[in-house]
XYZ file of C-alpha atoms in Angstrom:
594
model
C -89.976 48.107 107.504
C -93.145 50.244 107.429
C -92.804 50.881 111.177
C -89.173 51.896 110.805
C -90.102 54.413 108.121
C -92.898 55.806 110.289
C -90.541 55.947 113.262
C -87.999 57.929 111.292
C -85.338 55.235 111.626
C -84.236 54.888 108.005
C -80.913 56.687 107.714
C -78.365 56.470 104.881
C -76.761 53.264 106.173
C -80.115 51.471 106.442
C -81.093 52.796 103.015
C -77.955 51.220 101.586
C -78.683 47.864 103.261
C -82.312 47.934 102.142
C -81.366 48.599 98.516
C -78.994 45.648 98.585
C -81.706 43.428 100.077
C -83.821 44.368 97.084
C -81.001 43.167 94.786
C -80.065 46.666 93.671
C -76.269 46.874 93.425
C -75.139 50.232 94.761
C -72.037 52.084 95.811
C -72.262 53.697 99.251
C -70.735 56.961 98.004
C -73.510 57.264 95.429
C -76.136 56.250 98.001
C -75.005 59.133 100.229
C -75.315 61.630 97.389
C -78.733 60.388 96.205
C -79.954 60.156 99.816
C -78.946 63.787 100.394
C -80.810 64.870 97.251
C -84.030 63.177 98.433
C -83.944 63.968 102.146
C -86.280 66.949 101.915
C -86.161 67.863 105.614
C -82.371 67.442 105.767
C -82.610 65.498 109.046
C -80.718 62.387 107.949
C -83.947 60.335 107.912
C -86.319 59.606 105.036
C -89.921 58.577 104.499
C -91.056 55.569 102.476
C -91.989 57.877 99.578
C -88.474 59.302 99.608
C -87.056 55.789 99.664
C -89.155 54.860 96.631
C -87.691 57.838 94.795
C -84.163 56.738 95.759
C -84.954 53.182 94.674
C -86.183 54.333 91.272
C -83.117 56.523 90.830
C -80.941 53.421 91.180
C -83.188 50.877 89.465
C -84.547 52.807 86.519
C -82.227 53.136 83.539
C -83.552 55.180 80.662
C -81.349 53.355 78.142
C -82.751 49.991 79.315
C -86.281 51.335 79.099
C -85.585 52.283 75.475
C -84.531 48.690 74.703
C -87.613 47.394 76.541
C -89.915 49.653 74.564
C -88.341 48.569 71.278
C -89.224 44.922 71.941
C -92.432 45.301 73.948
C -95.632 45.276 71.886
C -97.455 47.687 74.186
C -94.524 49.227 76.121
C -95.896 47.576 79.247
C -95.131 43.860 79.025
C -92.295 41.871 77.458
C -93.787 38.504 76.526
C -91.726 35.349 76.033
C -91.690 35.676 72.235
C -90.540 39.314 72.549
C -87.699 38.362 74.892
C -86.717 35.421 72.664
C -86.476 37.840 69.731
C -84.328 40.213 71.828
C -81.954 37.380 72.797
C -81.552 36.271 69.179
C -81.256 39.679 67.508
C -79.285 41.631 70.098
C -77.442 39.097 72.232
C -76.555 36.599 69.458
C -78.294 33.771 71.308
C -79.786 32.305 68.143
C -80.710 29.056 69.850
C -82.666 30.749 72.649
C -86.119 29.232 73.158
C -89.325 30.426 74.773
C -88.409 28.206 77.715
C -85.175 30.180 78.160
C -87.144 33.426 78.028
C -89.645 32.082 80.540
C -86.851 31.203 82.986
C -85.442 34.725 82.721
C -88.838 36.339 83.245
C -89.605 34.196 86.291
C -86.235 34.958 87.827
C -86.066 38.693 87.171
C -89.604 40.000 86.677
C -90.894 41.757 89.808
C -93.536 40.043 91.909
C -96.932 41.696 91.981
C -96.437 43.249 95.396
C -92.981 44.570 94.584
C -94.175 45.924 91.237
C -96.898 47.979 92.830
C -94.594 49.436 95.469
C -91.202 49.814 93.851
C -90.482 48.549 90.355
C -91.434 49.740 86.936
C -92.311 47.189 84.284
C -88.994 47.475 82.426
C -86.763 46.991 85.451
C -86.548 43.210 85.317
C -84.822 43.629 81.938
C -82.361 45.947 83.700
C -81.728 43.342 86.393
C -81.242 40.641 83.761
C -78.771 42.664 81.696
C -76.848 43.944 84.704
C -76.589 40.587 86.480
C -76.076 38.234 83.556
C -74.182 39.991 80.806
C -70.626 40.818 81.757
C -68.514 40.980 78.607
C -66.576 37.976 79.965
C -67.709 35.726 82.793
C -64.676 35.079 85.009
C -62.688 37.358 87.337
C -59.728 36.302 89.471
C -58.571 39.380 91.343
C -57.423 38.376 94.787
C -53.688 37.614 94.615
C -51.134 36.435 92.069
C -52.011 32.755 92.435
C -55.699 33.331 92.919
C -55.648 35.578 89.853
C -54.450 32.555 87.891
C -50.710 33.227 87.874
C -49.047 29.895 87.045
C -45.343 30.754 87.260
C -43.718 32.285 90.328
C -40.102 33.388 90.609
C -38.520 32.717 93.996
C -35.218 34.419 94.888
C -33.415 31.947 97.191
C -30.390 32.741 99.358
C -28.435 31.080 102.158
C -29.922 31.769 105.576
C -28.742 31.173 109.132
C -28.848 27.718 110.751
C -28.865 26.054 107.323
C -32.328 27.471 106.558
C -32.601 28.981 103.048
C -34.451 32.283 102.855
C -36.357 34.159 100.168
C -35.952 37.848 99.366
C -35.301 40.027 96.337
C -31.530 40.266 96.310
C -29.737 43.591 96.694
C -32.961 45.374 97.702
C -34.548 46.237 101.045
C -37.251 43.561 100.942
C -37.826 41.493 104.080
C -36.524 37.937 104.360
C -38.827 34.933 104.666
C -37.927 31.320 105.309
C -38.030 29.250 102.109
C -40.224 26.673 103.819
C -42.737 29.374 104.835
C -43.009 30.588 101.239
C -43.406 27.040 99.897
C -46.090 26.211 102.455
C -48.051 29.315 101.432
C -47.775 28.363 97.759
C -48.997 24.867 98.586
C -52.065 26.333 100.267
C -53.100 28.565 97.362
C -51.531 26.913 94.294
C -54.705 25.316 92.977
C -57.352 27.472 94.610
C -58.211 29.141 91.307
C -56.825 26.810 88.679
C -56.109 23.090 88.599
C -53.405 23.550 85.979
C -49.681 23.257 86.795
C -47.674 25.798 88.749
C -44.032 26.418 87.822
C -41.685 27.546 90.584
C -38.814 29.350 88.879
C -35.933 29.276 91.367
C -33.487 32.168 91.188
C -31.024 30.062 93.127
C -28.123 31.693 94.996
C -27.830 28.978 97.657
C -24.924 26.722 98.571
C -25.287 22.982 97.823
C -26.103 22.156 101.451
C -29.008 24.629 101.531
C -30.105 23.535 98.049
C -30.510 20.103 99.584
C -32.687 21.609 102.306
C -34.775 23.268 99.571
C -35.228 19.913 97.827
C -36.376 18.317 101.077
C -38.825 21.155 101.793
C -40.299 20.902 98.290
C -40.775 17.144 98.513
C -42.168 17.204 102.045
C -44.583 20.068 101.368
C -45.933 19.139 97.945
C -45.705 15.348 98.163
C -47.205 13.662 95.126
C -48.089 17.051 93.617
C -44.400 17.678 92.961
C -43.366 16.428 89.534
C -40.099 14.578 90.208
C -39.942 12.100 87.330
C -40.806 11.770 83.656
C -44.386 11.000 82.721
C -44.677 7.699 80.844
C -46.260 9.263 77.766
C -43.826 12.180 77.640
C -40.341 10.752 77.469
C -39.182 12.947 74.595
C -41.745 15.736 74.358
C -43.362 18.318 76.602
C -46.622 17.290 78.263
C -49.709 19.452 77.869
C -51.078 21.445 80.804
C -53.945 18.928 80.840
C -51.468 16.111 81.566
C -49.951 18.134 84.424
C -53.072 19.063 86.360
C -52.418 19.671 90.065
C -48.665 19.355 89.528
C -45.879 21.663 90.705
C -42.846 21.919 88.406
C -39.432 23.176 89.473
C -37.465 25.417 87.110
C -33.774 25.466 87.977
C -30.370 24.588 86.567
C -29.932 20.850 86.074
C -27.124 18.300 85.972
C -27.115 15.589 83.317
C -29.909 14.214 81.174
C -33.515 13.261 81.887
C -32.609 9.611 81.327
C -29.966 9.804 84.060
C -32.430 11.525 86.373
C -35.019 8.803 85.732
C -32.490 6.066 86.515
C -31.629 7.750 89.851
C -35.277 8.161 90.874
C -35.884 6.851 94.388
C -32.204 6.623 95.340
C -30.621 8.518 98.253
C -28.785 11.622 96.971
C -27.797 13.108 100.319
C -24.511 14.997 100.127
C -24.063 14.441 96.396
C -22.931 17.577 94.579
C -21.881 18.085 90.980
C -20.433 20.980 89.042
C -21.931 22.721 86.046
C -20.070 25.056 83.717
C -21.971 28.165 82.645
C -21.070 31.200 80.594
C -20.726 34.414 82.565
C -23.521 36.967 82.293
C -23.329 39.335 79.329
C -24.897 42.751 78.975
C -28.516 42.518 77.813
C -27.859 45.148 75.170
C -25.021 43.101 73.638
C -25.553 42.050 70.044
C -25.659 38.360 69.234
C -22.118 38.255 67.891
C -22.274 34.513 67.367
C -24.979 34.854 64.709
C -23.599 34.821 61.182
C -25.905 37.606 59.950
C -29.307 39.131 60.473
C -32.211 37.277 58.942
C -34.072 40.057 57.182
C -36.806 38.072 55.469
C -38.788 34.889 55.830
C -37.225 33.487 52.634
C -33.725 34.118 53.959
C -34.688 32.405 57.187
C -35.898 29.318 55.301
C -32.597 29.252 53.421
C -30.740 29.394 56.739
C -32.826 26.493 58.083
C -32.017 24.382 55.032
C -28.311 25.110 55.391
C -28.422 24.143 59.046
C -30.183 20.894 58.226
C -27.395 19.979 55.819
C -24.820 21.007 58.399
C -26.468 18.848 61.065
C -26.558 15.862 58.745
C -22.806 16.258 58.176
C -22.297 16.769 61.937
C -19.997 19.716 61.331
C -20.098 23.277 62.523
C -17.918 26.220 61.471
C -15.413 26.978 64.200
C -16.101 30.720 63.945
C -19.862 30.392 64.435
C -19.894 30.667 68.233
C -17.528 33.033 69.953
C -15.884 31.518 73.005
C -16.871 33.219 76.247
C -15.686 33.079 79.835
C -17.214 30.285 81.884
C -17.731 29.779 85.587
C -18.341 26.643 87.620
C -21.571 26.276 89.607
C -22.046 23.641 92.303
C -25.498 22.077 92.334
C -27.068 19.639 94.765
C -28.115 16.492 92.922
C -31.239 16.276 95.099
C -32.473 19.636 93.820
C -31.246 19.059 90.273
C -33.240 15.841 89.957
C -36.483 17.662 90.806
C -36.118 19.564 87.513
C -37.858 17.619 84.747
C -39.552 19.538 81.923
C -38.417 23.006 82.981
C -34.625 22.998 82.905
C -33.186 26.524 82.971
C -30.781 26.780 80.050
C -28.878 29.940 79.184
C -29.888 31.416 75.838
C -26.961 31.565 73.400
C -28.533 32.229 70.022
C -31.466 31.114 67.912
C -29.144 29.120 65.675
C -27.572 27.304 68.618
C -31.041 26.462 69.968
C -32.202 25.109 66.612
C -29.202 22.794 66.442
C -28.702 21.703 70.035
C -31.422 22.736 72.494
C -33.414 19.891 74.083
C -37.205 19.874 74.377
C -37.152 20.236 78.181
C -34.781 23.219 78.224
C -36.273 26.668 78.825
C -34.605 29.989 78.030
C -34.830 33.287 79.882
C -34.118 36.456 77.891
C -33.975 39.995 79.303
C -36.560 42.440 77.991
C -34.025 44.735 76.271
C -32.320 41.910 74.414
C -35.672 40.282 73.615
C -37.096 43.553 72.277
C -34.121 43.974 69.956
C -34.417 40.382 68.724
C -38.167 40.739 68.179
C -37.518 43.692 65.863
C -34.522 42.350 63.940
C -35.165 38.592 63.926
C -38.901 38.161 64.329
C -39.179 35.014 62.179
C -36.403 33.295 64.111
C -37.847 34.377 67.442
C -41.283 32.976 66.589
C -39.720 29.758 65.281
C -37.876 29.515 68.618
C -41.014 29.963 70.731
C -42.815 27.327 68.658
C -40.335 24.767 69.991
C -39.136 25.979 73.378
C -40.677 27.614 76.435
C -39.284 31.144 76.517
C -39.366 33.463 79.510
C -38.923 37.232 79.325
C -37.781 39.014 82.477
C -37.592 42.722 83.412
C -34.320 44.571 82.913
C -32.091 45.069 85.937
C -32.648 48.829 86.009
C -36.281 48.296 87.056
C -35.314 48.543 90.728
C -38.662 50.263 91.335
C -40.464 47.061 90.215
C -41.963 48.851 87.232
C -43.268 46.756 84.353
C -42.796 46.653 80.593
C -45.650 46.166 78.134
C -46.126 42.371 77.856
C -48.068 42.602 74.587
C -44.953 42.891 72.399
C -43.682 39.535 73.684
C -47.024 37.744 73.490
C -47.063 38.836 69.843
C -44.019 36.634 69.140
C -45.248 33.644 71.135
C -43.292 33.947 74.408
C -44.957 31.733 76.999
C -43.675 33.220 80.269
C -43.752 37.013 80.213
C -42.721 37.891 83.756
C -44.270 40.919 85.475
C -44.153 42.394 88.957
C -47.654 41.596 90.186
C -47.364 44.064 93.053
C -47.101 47.021 90.654
C -50.459 48.221 89.293
C -50.860 49.935 85.948
C -51.357 49.261 82.255
C -49.044 46.189 82.006
C -50.871 44.401 84.835
C -54.255 45.410 83.370
C -53.200 43.740 80.122
C -51.947 40.700 82.027
C -55.209 40.299 83.937
C -57.232 40.863 80.791
C -55.209 38.456 78.650
C -55.765 35.556 81.000
C -59.489 36.080 81.406
C -59.565 33.894 78.305
C -59.904 30.117 78.707
C -61.778 30.444 81.980
C -58.956 32.287 83.733
C -57.079 28.994 84.237
C -53.680 30.605 83.570
C -53.000 28.801 80.278
C -54.009 29.954 76.798
C -53.469 28.094 73.548
C -51.442 30.272 71.208
C -53.034 31.130 67.850
C -52.337 28.672 65.059
C -49.992 31.077 63.280
C -47.715 31.074 66.361
C -47.701 27.255 66.483
C -47.493 26.248 62.831
C -43.934 25.508 61.666
C -44.876 26.649 58.149
C -46.307 29.986 59.255
C -44.649 33.187 58.043
C -46.294 35.427 60.639
C -44.483 38.596 61.661
C -46.338 41.017 63.989
C -44.671 44.023 62.362
C -45.338 42.904 58.777
C -48.901 41.667 58.582
C -49.912 40.096 55.291
C -52.854 37.945 54.204
C -54.774 38.904 57.347
C -58.425 38.209 58.062
C -59.398 41.465 59.812
C -62.257 41.909 62.222
C -64.411 45.034 62.217
C -65.443 45.758 65.797
C -68.157 48.301 66.580
C -68.782 49.451 70.124
C -71.581 51.800 71.056
C -70.673 53.194 74.439
C -74.106 53.948 75.815
C -73.762 54.922 79.455
C -72.169 54.421 82.844
C -73.670 53.383 86.137
C -72.425 54.487 89.550
C -68.938 55.291 88.342
C -66.217 55.467 91.019
C -65.918 58.851 92.677
C -62.121 58.844 92.895
C -60.855 61.507 95.271
C -64.165 63.362 95.186
C -66.929 62.987 97.752
C -69.459 64.314 95.267
C -70.892 62.498 92.274
C -71.003 65.784 90.358
C -67.752 65.150 88.512
C -66.917 65.325 84.793
C -66.441 61.862 83.263
C -65.139 60.404 80.017
C -64.191 56.982 78.647
C -61.138 55.946 76.633
C -61.388 52.789 74.522
C -58.013 51.383 73.475
C -56.970 48.312 71.478
C -53.637 46.559 72.104
C -52.193 43.907 69.806
C -49.755 43.871 66.911
C -48.310 47.354 66.284
C -50.758 48.241 63.487
C -53.733 47.325 65.679
C -52.894 49.738 68.486
C -55.700 52.318 68.413
C -57.377 54.648 70.885
C -60.661 56.565 70.822
C -62.318 58.743 73.436
C -65.791 59.917 74.314
C -66.778 63.484 74.959
C -66.840 64.667 78.565
C -70.155 64.388 80.419
C -70.336 67.232 82.911
C -71.150 66.766 86.607
C -72.479 63.221 86.438
C -70.715 60.122 87.745
C -73.971 58.439 88.710
C -75.541 57.846 85.278
C -73.617 59.601 82.490
C -74.911 59.091 78.930
C -72.475 59.160 76.002
C -74.229 57.107 73.325
C -71.170 57.312 71.072
C -70.119 54.684 68.532
C -66.532 53.638 67.844
C -65.293 51.348 65.080
C -61.989 49.477 65.089
C -60.588 47.440 62.200
C -58.360 44.827 63.844
C -55.922 42.932 61.613
C -54.969 40.213 64.142
C -57.876 39.879 66.600
C -56.430 36.634 68.025
C -53.754 38.722 69.762
C -55.818 41.828 70.491
C -57.020 43.120 73.854
C -59.493 45.950 74.381
C -59.271 48.247 77.402
C -61.972 50.570 78.720
C -60.678 53.361 80.968
C -62.925 55.774 82.864
C -61.450 59.106 83.931
C -62.645 62.300 85.503
C -61.512 65.427 83.718
C -59.488 68.024 85.567
C -57.882 70.884 83.681
C -55.717 71.886 86.636
C -54.286 68.598 87.924
C -54.791 66.359 84.885
C -57.322 63.598 84.419
C -57.844 61.234 87.336
C -58.143 57.482 86.763
C -61.436 56.097 88.065
C -61.569 52.531 86.776
C -60.782 50.199 83.906
C -61.560 46.816 82.398
C -59.463 44.867 79.898
C -60.391 41.707 78.022
C -59.480 39.779 74.863
C -61.320 41.083 71.806
C -62.471 37.597 70.827
C -63.951 37.054 74.310
C -66.442 39.855 73.788
C -70.026 38.721 73.319
C -72.242 40.493 70.826
C -75.202 42.553 71.942
C -75.981 44.721 74.951
C -73.245 44.069 77.475
C -72.069 45.281 80.820
C -68.410 46.199 81.393
C -67.629 45.883 85.132
C -64.917 48.273 86.273
C -61.806 47.445 88.298
C -59.489 49.573 90.413
C -55.814 50.313 89.755
C -54.925 47.168 91.684
C -57.362 45.017 89.751
C -60.006 44.789 92.456
C -63.679 44.836 91.525
C -65.441 48.187 91.820
C -68.931 46.684 91.589
C -71.478 47.963 90.809
C -69.490 50.554 88.813
C -70.018 49.604 85.172
C -70.266 50.720 81.586
C -73.215 49.789 79.376
C -72.253 49.041 75.780
C -73.557 47.494 72.589
C -71.044 45.236 70.839
C -71.063 44.023 67.243
C -68.387 42.649 64.966
C -68.017 41.061 61.538
C -65.134 39.227 59.935
């Protein structure tokens, strides 16, 4: 290295590689700007002294030095007892021992040689905080399945030569063979998570090609395909834990689970049955079959009691359900019998579901209809999602694959809130952030108030809440993305926004730091009082200010409020598409009380 410096061989590319070898995370755009500032002769080559200056520019953080000085007895050394105190008081690691502190010091403190040449005494604390203290520990940002997506919708149509194909109907998307899609899913299904994958079939195929689909599914997935009842779950839904490494098929189904179980293992080739189904209604249509709106929780309880009496008498008013047009659908028995716990059942009404829906039947409700129901019949909707898997799908007018805000449907307990993963933006940021919880496995246990049959929770009418007071001191940024600019002399700001129940939606913003994307300092404190933190997400958005063209998005990070660790934390930034922008980060101090 010394010879290369003397020979004038250290250019910007080698500087970047050398910084990374020294465990300094750096963005090449920032390296170019800092290199240019320190290349005194402007020849594209630097001396070792100039490299040291570049190194210190990246490695030294004034805000970290301030923390170091606060806990160091002589502002030179951070002994084990000092670091233990820091871990307990600032990072909420109350059980941290001197042995833990010793391990950190040995791993991150600079060796004697490195200290004399490059590092200052506080920089191992910087390395520790920056490498170990993301606000949440897991990121799955590669593709839908690798991100932890556990339910995929597959649009299936008849293809040539009796080969079913997959494409988004009535659009200009390319066609793929069904077997090619299934083989790809098999390859990646459990790469990120061992928990079950649901294949929701939007099935437009003829019975003969449905039979081909059934054969492809069985051949490809083998024992991973759930094709029969589990012994311990004859009359109730199994937990995700009981379905590890299993693929479930969601489709229309003929007959009962008992009949399916009795046919298991028999040849079903060529067997087709008919199913009657109501014709599609407009999503905006009111639920005419409901007797009246349930305006309060007490009224809803009264309705439940009346229904219980009605069920005991086995009678139902003739006028309760308006007769609708029906159509006949032909279904291959081979495909039908692969549907076990995820039978697609058309949603009629909450009252009908309470009286007649079976545990293995899942409903799909369009976003417009679901939004209306969530506002006018919240108690009934939540009662419904306590008992049945409920899927929300985008309205038909979203031909551009835009997304709705999923938060409003998570608030009422919907389990499958379908989004277009290929469309970046706020909804997908919330989706990715929501499922960082629980290790990013793709399954999250709903809060108790969305599972308890006696709960009177309504996201729009919060009462008897146990609020959380969240304080965030937004200290600084490090190597923020440059966006469309080649210079790091851009004006930057941060927006901090909370999403949750309607009353918890809040947004605060920092001042603008002028001409500094490399190490802007805000040191501003924001406080949020969150009524229902169990449902709340917090989103950090970094923008560059432009008065002429409007602010430009630079990066964001979203995570569940209750996943945030107390203390000095690092917020790693992601791009519009959810990809990591490392080392671009925010440095914050987090505290909360409840």
